Amino acid sequence: MKKNDRNRKNMPKSAVSDKVLLKRLRIKFCLVMMLIVVAFLLVVFSAQYISNKNTMATENKKALESALQRFEKNNSRGQGGNENIPGGFPGGFDNNQPPQDNWNDNDQTTQDNGKENSPNTGEGGSDSDKQDDRKGFRYNNEEMADFRNHGEMNELSKVPVLCVLRNSEGNLIVERNDIFFIENEDSETLVKAADATGKKTGVLSDYKIRFMKLELDGGNCAYAFADISSEIKLLNSQIIKSIWISLAVAAVLFVLSILLAKWATRPVERAFSDQRRFIADASHELKTPLAVIISNTDMVVKSDDLSDKNKRRMDNVKAESARMKELVQELIDLARGEASGNKVSMEEVNYSDLLEEDTMGWEAPVFDAGKSLITEIEPDVVVKGNRDKLRQLADILIDNALKYSSPASEITVSLKTKDKGKDKRSVILAVKNQGAALSEEEKTKIFERFYRSDESRESTPGYGLGLSIALQLADLHGGRLSVESCEENGKTYNIFKFKMYK
C-alpha cells in the first residue's frame, strides 16, 4: 500500500501534453458544473423536505395540544371520559357507540329545536335560527364545528388522535379513538411506551406514533397519541421523487456541461494549435540557415587560409551552430509529435531486442564519460508500438541519466514485465542513475518544457526539451512516464520509469 501511494505521489502532475491538458480542463469544468447542480438540487429538495416535515409535525402537535386542552377543561369541570378499557378495567363498552347520556341530551335538544322551529307553530322558523341551532350541537359538552363554514373547518385539525386518561386509581379510560388500526386495548401498550421515554412529548418510532402527555389535577394524567404513518409515507415518497427528478436534471445538465466545456475551452485549444504551428514553422525556417552556416563553417575550418586563433573561433561557431541545430531538431520533433497525435503506425515490436541494440550504441559514450552501463533486460518482451519512437524514448532517458549522474557511477537500464491479472501485463522500462535526489517540486516540473531544476543542470548542455518529448512519446503509446528517488547503501538514486501495457 505504501509503495502504491509513493508511486502515485511521484507521478508527474504538471507533466502532461496539450491534448491531455485540454481533456483535464474539460473534465474539471464538467465536474464543477455538476457539483454546482447537485448542491443546488440538494439545497432545494432538503429545504422542501424539512419544510414539509416541520409543517406536518406542527399540525400533529396542534392536534395533540387541542386534545389535551379538552382533557384539562373537562377535568376542571369534574367530567370523566367516554369509555373504560375492557378486560380487567371497569365499565367497558363498544367504542363505536357514544355515551348514552350525551345522545339522550342531544336527542332532547333536537326535539326541542324541532318544536321551536316547526312551521305549524309559526314561531322561530327562520334559517338563521336553524344555523344557530346546528352550530350549537355539542358532543361530550364540546361545541362541534359547522362543516359548511369553510373557515372554521380549515382551522379544525383533521389528524387522527387517540386520547387516553389515567385516573388516580391507575385505570385507563379511552376518551376518544380516531385511529382505526389501534384497538382500545392497545392504549395500555402505548401509555407504557410513552412513560418509558421519560418525556412529555416525543415519537414512538416502533409504532409510528407521536405522543403528548399532560399531568392533571387530582392525580389524573392525560395522554394524546397521533398517527404519523401517513406522514412518514409522504416524506419517503417525496425523497424517492426528489431522487428521480435530481437524476433526470443531472443527466440533462451533464450533456449540456460537456457541450459548454468544449465551447469554453475552444480558445485554449486554438491557442495551443497556434503555438504548435508557430514552433513548427519557426523551426523549419531556422533549420535551413543553420545547415548553410554549419556547412560553410566546415569549409572555412578545413581551409589553410586561417590562423590558429581564427580556427579556434570558427570551431566555436561550429559547436554553437551544432547546438542550435539540436535545439531546432528537438522543437521540430516536439511540434511533429503534437501535430501527429496518435496517427503514427503501430506494430508488434520486440522491445527486448530493440533495447539490446540501443544500449550497445551507448556503451562508448558512457565509457568515455568515465561511467559504466549495466543492462537488466528481460528477454522476448513484445509490445505494440512504433519502433523508432520507442528507441527515441529510450535514448532520451539514457542521455538524461548520462548527463546528470555522479562521476564514476553506474547507469542501469532494465526492462521487466509484471502480471496485472486477467491476461493483462505491464511492461516497465526503468533507467536508474546515481545522483542528487530530486525534490517533490522538481519531480512534478522536470517534464515541463525548458525546465532546468538546479545549477548543475544549468551547467549541463541541453535545453530542457528532452523529457518533454519523452513524455509525449509515452503518451503516444498509452503509457505513463514518472520519476522517483530512492536511497541504497547510503547513495541516492533517481529512477525514470516508462510503463505501458501489453
Coordinates of C-alpha atoms in Angstrom, one line a residue:
M1 CA 0.0 0.0 0.0
K2 CA 2.8 2.4 0.9
K3 CA 4.5 1.6 -2.4
N4 CA 1.4 2.4 -4.4
D5 CA 1.0 5.7 -2.5
R6 CA 4.6 6.6 -3.2
N7 CA 4.2 5.9 -6.9
R8 CA 1.1 7.9 -7.0
K9 CA 2.8 10.8 -5.2
N10 CA 5.7 10.6 -7.6
M11 CA 3.5 10.7 -10.7
P12 CA 4.1 13.9 -12.6
K13 CA 1.2 16.2 -12.1
S14 CA 2.2 19.0 -14.4
A15 CA 3.9 16.8 -17.0
V16 CA 1.1 16.5 -19.5
S17 CA 0.7 17.1 -23.2
D18 CA -1.5 19.9 -24.5
K19 CA -4.1 17.3 -25.6
V20 CA -4.2 15.7 -22.1
L21 CA -4.3 19.2 -20.5
L22 CA -7.3 20.2 -22.6
K23 CA -9.1 16.9 -21.7
R24 CA -8.4 17.6 -18.0
L25 CA -9.7 21.1 -18.2
R26 CA -12.9 19.9 -19.8
I27 CA -13.3 17.2 -17.1
K28 CA -12.8 19.8 -14.4
F29 CA -15.3 22.1 -16.0
C30 CA -17.9 19.4 -16.1
L31 CA -17.2 18.3 -12.5
V32 CA -17.6 21.9 -11.3
M33 CA -20.8 22.3 -13.2
M34 CA -22.2 19.0 -11.8
L35 CA -21.1 19.9 -8.3
I36 CA -23.0 23.2 -8.5
V37 CA -26.1 21.5 -9.9
V38 CA -26.0 18.7 -7.2
A39 CA -25.5 21.3 -4.5
F40 CA -28.4 23.4 -5.7
L41 CA -30.8 20.4 -6.0
L42 CA -29.7 19.2 -2.6
V43 CA -30.4 22.6 -1.0
V44 CA -33.8 22.9 -2.8
F45 CA -35.1 19.4 -2.0
S46 CA -33.7 19.4 1.5
A47 CA -35.5 22.7 2.2
Q48 CA -38.7 21.3 0.8
Y49 CA -38.3 18.1 2.8
I50 CA -37.6 19.9 6.1
S51 CA -40.4 22.4 5.5
N52 CA -43.0 19.6 4.8
K53 CA -41.8 17.6 7.8
N54 CA -42.0 20.6 10.1
T55 CA -45.4 21.5 8.8
M56 CA -46.8 18.0 9.4
A57 CA -45.1 17.8 12.8
T58 CA -46.6 21.2 13.8
E59 CA -50.1 20.1 12.6
N60 CA -49.8 16.9 14.7
K61 CA -48.6 18.8 17.8
K62 CA -51.5 21.2 17.4
A63 CA -53.9 18.3 17.3
L64 CA -52.4 16.7 20.4
E65 CA -52.4 20.1 22.3
S66 CA -56.0 20.6 21.3
A67 CA -56.9 17.1 22.7
L68 CA -55.1 17.7 25.9
Q69 CA -56.7 21.1 26.4
R70 CA -60.1 19.4 26.1
F71 CA -58.9 16.9 28.8
E72 CA -57.8 19.8 31.0
K73 CA -61.1 21.6 30.5
N74 CA -63.2 18.5 31.3
N75 CA -61.0 17.7 34.3
S76 CA -61.7 21.2 35.7
R77 CA -65.4 20.6 35.3
G78 CA -65.2 17.2 37.0
Q79 CA -66.3 15.3 33.9
G80 CA -65.0 11.8 33.0
G81 CA -64.2 10.2 29.8
N82 CA -66.2 8.1 27.4
E83 CA -65.0 4.5 27.9
N84 CA -63.1 2.4 30.3
I85 CA -60.9 -0.2 28.7
P86 CA -62.5 -3.7 28.9
G87 CA -60.6 -6.7 30.2
G88 CA -59.6 -6.0 33.8
F89 CA -60.8 -2.4 33.7
P90 CA -64.2 -1.3 34.9
G91 CA -67.1 -0.3 32.7
G92 CA -66.1 -1.3 29.2
F93 CA -68.3 -1.0 26.1
D94 CA -68.2 -0.7 22.4
N95 CA -66.0 2.3 21.3
N96 CA -68.2 2.9 18.2
Q97 CA -71.2 3.8 20.4
P98 CA -71.0 7.2 22.1
P99 CA -72.1 7.7 25.7
Q100 CA -75.9 7.2 26.1
D101 CA -76.3 10.3 28.3
N102 CA -74.9 12.5 25.7
W103 CA -77.0 11.0 23.0
N104 CA -80.1 11.5 25.1
D105 CA -79.3 15.1 25.8
N106 CA -78.7 15.7 22.1
D107 CA -82.0 13.9 21.2
Q108 CA -83.8 16.0 23.6
T109 CA -82.2 19.1 22.3
T110 CA -83.1 18.1 18.7
Q111 CA -86.7 17.6 19.7
D112 CA -86.9 20.9 21.5
N113 CA -85.4 22.7 18.5
G114 CA -87.8 20.9 16.2
K115 CA -90.7 22.1 18.2
E116 CA -89.4 25.7 18.3
N117 CA -88.7 25.7 14.6
S118 CA -91.8 23.8 13.4
P119 CA -93.7 25.7 10.7
N120 CA -97.0 24.7 12.3
T121 CA -96.3 26.7 15.4
G122 CA -95.4 29.7 13.5
E123 CA -92.6 30.6 15.9
G124 CA -88.8 30.8 15.3
G125 CA -88.7 29.2 11.9
S126 CA -86.1 31.5 10.3
D127 CA -83.0 30.0 8.5
S128 CA -80.6 31.9 10.7
D129 CA -82.1 30.3 13.8
K130 CA -81.7 26.9 12.3
Q131 CA -78.0 27.6 11.5
D132 CA -77.5 28.8 15.1
D133 CA -79.1 25.6 16.4
R134 CA -76.9 23.4 14.3
K135 CA -73.8 25.2 15.4
G136 CA -74.9 24.7 18.9
F137 CA -74.7 21.0 18.6
R138 CA -72.5 19.6 21.3
Y139 CA -70.7 16.2 21.9
N140 CA -69.5 15.5 25.4
N141 CA -70.1 19.2 26.2
E142 CA -67.8 20.3 23.4
E143 CA -69.2 22.5 20.7
M144 CA -68.8 20.9 17.2
A145 CA -67.7 22.8 14.1
D146 CA -70.1 23.5 11.3
F147 CA -68.8 21.7 8.2
R148 CA -70.5 24.3 5.9
N149 CA -68.3 27.0 7.5
H150 CA -65.1 26.6 5.4
G151 CA -63.0 28.9 7.5
E152 CA -63.9 27.1 10.7
M153 CA -63.3 23.7 9.2
N154 CA -59.9 24.7 7.8
E155 CA -58.8 25.7 11.3
L156 CA -60.1 22.4 12.7
S157 CA -57.4 19.7 13.0
K158 CA -58.2 16.5 11.0
V159 CA -55.3 14.5 12.4
P160 CA -56.4 11.1 13.8
V161 CA -55.9 11.2 17.6
L162 CA -56.2 8.6 20.4
C163 CA -57.0 10.2 23.8
V164 CA -56.5 8.2 27.0
L165 CA -57.0 9.3 30.6
R166 CA -55.3 7.6 33.5
N167 CA -57.1 8.3 36.7
S168 CA -55.8 8.5 40.2
E169 CA -56.6 4.8 40.7
G170 CA -54.4 3.8 37.8
N171 CA -57.3 2.8 35.5
L172 CA -57.0 3.8 31.8
I173 CA -60.1 5.4 30.1
V174 CA -60.3 5.9 26.3
E175 CA -61.9 9.3 25.8
R176 CA -61.5 9.3 22.0
N177 CA -60.1 7.0 19.3
D178 CA -59.9 8.2 15.7
I179 CA -57.0 5.8 14.7
F180 CA -58.8 2.9 13.0
F181 CA -56.0 0.4 13.2
I182 CA -55.5 0.7 17.0
E183 CA -57.8 -1.1 19.3
N184 CA -58.7 0.4 22.7
E185 CA -56.9 -2.4 24.5
D186 CA -53.7 -1.3 22.7
S187 CA -53.7 2.0 24.5
E188 CA -52.1 0.4 27.6
T189 CA -49.1 -0.5 25.5
L190 CA -48.8 3.0 24.1
V191 CA -49.1 4.6 27.5
K192 CA -46.3 2.3 28.9
A193 CA -44.1 3.1 25.9
A194 CA -44.7 6.9 26.4
D195 CA -43.9 6.6 30.1
A196 CA -40.7 4.7 29.3
T197 CA -39.4 7.6 27.3
G198 CA -39.5 9.9 30.4
K199 CA -40.6 12.8 28.2
K200 CA -43.8 14.8 28.0
T201 CA -43.8 14.7 24.2
G202 CA -42.0 12.6 21.6
V203 CA -42.3 9.9 18.9
L204 CA -42.7 6.2 19.4
S205 CA -40.8 5.0 16.3
D206 CA -41.7 1.4 16.7
Y207 CA -45.4 2.3 16.5
K208 CA -45.1 5.3 14.2
I209 CA -47.0 7.3 16.8
R210 CA -46.4 10.8 18.2
F211 CA -47.5 11.4 21.8
M212 CA -48.0 14.2 24.3
K213 CA -48.6 13.9 28.0
L214 CA -50.2 16.2 30.5
E215 CA -50.5 16.0 34.3
L216 CA -53.9 16.9 35.6
D217 CA -55.3 17.8 39.0
G218 CA -56.4 15.0 41.3
G219 CA -53.6 12.6 40.3
N220 CA -55.0 12.2 36.8
C221 CA -52.8 12.1 33.7
A222 CA -53.9 12.6 30.1
Y223 CA -52.3 11.1 27.0
A224 CA -52.8 12.0 23.4
F225 CA -51.5 9.9 20.5
A226 CA -51.4 10.9 16.8
D227 CA -50.8 8.6 13.9
I228 CA -47.7 9.7 11.8
S229 CA -47.6 6.7 9.5
S230 CA -49.1 8.7 6.6
E231 CA -46.6 11.5 7.4
I232 CA -43.7 9.1 7.1
K233 CA -45.1 7.6 3.9
L234 CA -45.5 11.0 2.3
L235 CA -42.0 12.0 3.3
N236 CA -40.5 8.8 1.9
S237 CA -42.4 9.3 -1.3
Q238 CA -41.1 12.8 -1.5
I239 CA -37.5 11.5 -1.1
I240 CA -37.9 9.0 -3.9
K241 CA -39.5 11.6 -6.3
S242 CA -36.7 14.1 -5.5
I243 CA -34.0 11.5 -6.3
W244 CA -35.6 10.7 -9.7
I245 CA -36.1 14.4 -10.5
S246 CA -32.5 15.1 -9.5
L247 CA -31.2 12.2 -11.7
A248 CA -33.1 13.5 -14.7
V249 CA -32.0 17.1 -14.2
A250 CA -28.4 15.9 -13.6
A251 CA -28.4 13.8 -16.8
V252 CA -29.6 16.7 -18.9
L253 CA -27.2 19.2 -17.4
F254 CA -24.3 16.7 -17.7
V255 CA -24.8 16.7 -21.5
L256 CA -25.1 20.5 -21.5
S257 CA -21.9 20.8 -19.4
I258 CA -20.0 18.7 -21.9
L259 CA -21.1 21.0 -24.7
L260 CA -20.3 24.0 -22.6
A261 CA -16.9 22.6 -21.7
K262 CA -16.0 22.2 -25.4
W263 CA -17.2 25.7 -26.1
A264 CA -15.3 27.2 -23.1
T265 CA -12.0 25.5 -23.9
R266 CA -12.1 26.3 -27.6
P267 CA -10.0 29.5 -27.3
V268 CA -7.4 27.5 -25.3
E269 CA -7.4 24.8 -27.9
R270 CA -6.9 27.4 -30.6
A271 CA -4.1 29.0 -28.7
F272 CA -2.3 25.6 -28.3
S273 CA -2.8 24.9 -32.0
D274 CA -1.3 28.4 -33.0
Q275 CA 1.6 27.8 -30.6
R276 CA 2.4 24.4 -32.2
R277 CA 2.1 25.9 -35.7
F278 CA 4.5 28.7 -34.8
I279 CA 7.1 26.4 -33.3
A280 CA 6.9 24.1 -36.3
D281 CA 7.2 26.9 -38.8
A282 CA 9.9 28.8 -36.9
S283 CA 11.9 25.6 -36.5
H284 CA 11.7 24.7 -40.2
E285 CA 12.7 28.3 -41.1
L286 CA 15.7 28.1 -38.8
K287 CA 16.8 24.6 -40.0
T288 CA 17.9 25.6 -43.5
P289 CA 20.0 28.7 -42.5
L290 CA 21.7 26.6 -39.8
A291 CA 22.6 23.9 -42.3
V292 CA 24.2 26.5 -44.5
I293 CA 26.1 28.1 -41.6
I294 CA 27.5 24.7 -40.5
S295 CA 28.4 23.7 -44.0
N296 CA 30.3 26.9 -44.7
T297 CA 32.0 26.7 -41.3
D298 CA 33.3 23.3 -42.1
M299 CA 34.7 24.5 -45.4
V300 CA 36.4 27.5 -43.7
V301 CA 37.9 25.4 -40.9
K302 CA 39.3 22.9 -43.5
S303 CA 41.0 25.7 -45.5
D304 CA 44.6 26.7 -44.9
D305 CA 43.9 30.5 -45.0
L306 CA 43.0 30.8 -41.3
S307 CA 45.4 31.4 -38.5
D308 CA 45.2 29.1 -35.4
K309 CA 43.3 31.8 -33.5
N310 CA 40.7 32.2 -36.2
K311 CA 40.4 28.4 -36.5
R312 CA 39.5 28.2 -32.8
R313 CA 36.9 30.9 -33.3
M314 CA 35.4 29.0 -36.2
D315 CA 35.4 25.8 -34.2
N316 CA 33.3 27.7 -31.5
V317 CA 31.0 28.9 -34.2
K318 CA 30.6 25.4 -35.5
A319 CA 29.9 24.0 -32.0
E320 CA 27.3 26.6 -31.2
S321 CA 25.7 26.1 -34.6
A322 CA 25.5 22.4 -33.8
R323 CA 23.8 23.1 -30.5
M324 CA 21.4 25.4 -32.2
K325 CA 20.6 22.7 -34.8
E326 CA 20.0 20.2 -32.0
L327 CA 17.5 22.7 -30.4
V328 CA 15.8 23.2 -33.6
Q329 CA 15.5 19.5 -34.2
E330 CA 14.0 19.0 -30.8
L331 CA 11.5 21.7 -31.4
I332 CA 10.6 20.1 -34.7
D333 CA 10.2 16.7 -33.1
L334 CA 8.0 18.2 -30.4
A335 CA 5.8 20.0 -32.9
R336 CA 5.5 16.9 -35.1
G337 CA 4.6 14.8 -32.1
E338 CA 1.8 17.2 -31.1
A339 CA 0.5 17.6 -34.6
S340 CA 0.5 13.8 -35.4
G341 CA -1.4 12.9 -32.2
N342 CA -2.0 9.1 -32.4
K343 CA -1.6 8.8 -36.1
V344 CA 1.8 7.1 -36.1
S345 CA 1.9 3.5 -37.3
M346 CA 1.9 0.8 -34.6
E347 CA 3.2 -2.7 -35.0
E348 CA 4.4 -5.7 -32.9
V349 CA 7.9 -4.8 -31.6
N350 CA 10.4 -7.0 -29.8
Y351 CA 11.2 -4.4 -27.1
S352 CA 14.0 -6.6 -25.6
D353 CA 15.9 -6.8 -28.9
L354 CA 15.4 -3.1 -29.5
L355 CA 16.9 -2.1 -26.2
E356 CA 19.8 -4.6 -26.6
E357 CA 20.8 -2.9 -29.8
D358 CA 20.2 0.6 -28.5
T359 CA 22.3 0.2 -25.3
M360 CA 25.2 -1.2 -27.3
G361 CA 25.4 2.1 -29.1
W362 CA 25.6 3.9 -25.7
E363 CA 28.4 1.9 -24.3
A364 CA 31.2 4.0 -25.9
P365 CA 29.7 7.5 -24.8
V366 CA 29.2 6.1 -21.3
F367 CA 32.7 4.7 -21.1
D368 CA 34.2 8.0 -22.4
A369 CA 32.4 9.8 -19.6
G370 CA 34.1 7.5 -17.0
K371 CA 30.9 5.7 -16.1
S372 CA 29.6 2.2 -16.7
L373 CA 26.3 0.9 -18.3
I374 CA 24.5 -2.1 -16.8
T375 CA 21.6 -3.8 -18.6
E376 CA 18.9 -6.0 -17.0
I377 CA 16.7 -6.7 -19.9
E378 CA 14.0 -9.5 -19.7
P379 CA 14.1 -11.5 -23.0
D380 CA 11.4 -11.7 -25.6
V381 CA 9.2 -8.8 -24.4
V382 CA 6.9 -7.9 -27.3
V383 CA 4.8 -4.8 -27.3
K384 CA 2.7 -2.9 -29.8
G385 CA 4.2 0.4 -30.7
N386 CA 6.3 2.5 -33.1
R387 CA 9.9 1.1 -33.2
D388 CA 11.5 4.5 -33.9
K389 CA 9.6 6.3 -31.2
L390 CA 10.3 3.6 -28.6
R391 CA 14.0 3.8 -29.4
Q392 CA 13.9 7.6 -29.2
L393 CA 12.3 7.5 -25.8
A394 CA 15.0 5.1 -24.5
D395 CA 17.7 7.3 -26.0
I396 CA 16.3 10.4 -24.2
L397 CA 16.2 8.6 -20.8
I398 CA 19.7 7.2 -21.2
D399 CA 21.1 10.5 -22.3
N400 CA 19.5 12.3 -19.4
A401 CA 21.0 9.7 -17.0
L402 CA 24.4 10.2 -18.6
K403 CA 24.3 13.9 -18.2
Y404 CA 23.1 14.1 -14.6
S405 CA 24.6 11.1 -12.9
S406 CA 27.5 11.3 -10.5
P407 CA 31.1 10.8 -11.8
A408 CA 32.4 7.2 -12.0
S409 CA 28.9 5.9 -11.3
E410 CA 26.7 3.2 -12.8
I411 CA 23.7 3.7 -15.1
T412 CA 21.3 0.8 -15.1
V413 CA 18.8 0.1 -17.9
S414 CA 16.2 -2.5 -17.0
L415 CA 13.1 -4.0 -18.8
K416 CA 10.7 -6.1 -16.9
T417 CA 7.1 -7.3 -17.2
K418 CA 4.6 -7.5 -14.4
D419 CA 1.4 -9.6 -14.4
K420 CA -1.7 -7.4 -13.7
G421 CA -4.2 -10.3 -13.9
K422 CA -6.9 -11.2 -16.4
D423 CA -4.4 -11.6 -19.3
K424 CA -3.1 -8.0 -18.7
R425 CA 0.6 -7.4 -18.2
S426 CA 2.5 -4.2 -17.8
V427 CA 5.9 -3.5 -19.3
I428 CA 8.3 -1.3 -17.4
L429 CA 11.4 0.4 -18.8
A430 CA 13.5 1.9 -15.9
V431 CA 16.7 4.0 -16.2
K432 CA 18.4 4.4 -12.9
N433 CA 21.4 6.7 -12.2
Q434 CA 23.2 7.8 -9.1
G435 CA 22.9 11.5 -8.3
A436 CA 21.3 14.1 -6.1
A437 CA 17.8 13.2 -5.2
L438 CA 15.1 15.3 -6.9
S439 CA 12.7 17.2 -4.7
E440 CA 9.0 16.8 -4.9
E441 CA 8.7 20.1 -6.8
E442 CA 11.3 19.0 -9.2
K443 CA 9.6 15.7 -9.8
T444 CA 6.4 17.5 -10.9
K445 CA 8.2 20.1 -13.1
I446 CA 11.0 18.2 -14.6
F447 CA 8.9 17.2 -17.6
E448 CA 7.9 20.7 -18.4
R449 CA 9.4 22.4 -21.5
F450 CA 12.7 24.3 -20.9
Y451 CA 12.7 23.4 -17.2
R452 CA 16.1 23.5 -15.6
S453 CA 16.0 22.4 -12.0
D454 CA 19.3 23.5 -10.4
E455 CA 22.7 24.9 -11.1
S456 CA 24.2 21.5 -12.1
R457 CA 21.6 21.2 -14.8
E458 CA 22.1 24.8 -15.9
S459 CA 25.8 24.0 -16.5
T460 CA 25.0 20.8 -18.4
P461 CA 24.4 21.1 -22.2
G462 CA 20.8 20.9 -23.2
Y463 CA 17.6 22.9 -23.4
G464 CA 15.2 21.1 -21.2
L465 CA 13.1 19.6 -24.0
G466 CA 14.2 16.0 -23.9
L467 CA 12.0 14.8 -21.1
S468 CA 9.1 16.8 -22.6
I469 CA 9.5 14.9 -25.8
A470 CA 9.8 11.6 -23.8
L471 CA 6.6 12.4 -22.1
Q472 CA 4.9 13.0 -25.4
L473 CA 6.2 9.7 -26.7
A474 CA 5.0 7.8 -23.6
D475 CA 1.5 9.4 -24.1
L476 CA 1.6 8.4 -27.7
H477 CA 1.9 4.7 -26.6
G478 CA -0.8 5.0 -24.0
G479 CA 1.9 4.7 -21.2
R480 CA 2.9 6.8 -18.2
L481 CA 6.3 8.4 -17.6
S482 CA 7.3 9.0 -13.9
V483 CA 10.3 9.6 -11.7
E484 CA 11.1 8.6 -8.2
S485 CA 14.1 8.8 -5.9
C486 CA 15.4 6.2 -3.5
E487 CA 18.4 5.5 -1.2
E488 CA 20.5 2.4 -1.3
N489 CA 23.7 1.7 0.7
G490 CA 24.0 5.4 1.6
K491 CA 23.7 6.5 -2.0
T492 CA 20.8 8.3 -3.6
Y493 CA 19.4 7.3 -7.0
N494 CA 16.9 8.8 -9.5
I495 CA 14.8 6.3 -11.4
F496 CA 12.8 7.3 -14.6
K497 CA 10.2 4.7 -15.4
F498 CA 8.1 4.2 -18.6
K499 CA 5.2 1.9 -18.0
M500 CA 2.9 0.6 -20.8
Y501 CA 0.5 -2.3 -21.1
K502 CA 0.8 -5.3 -23.5

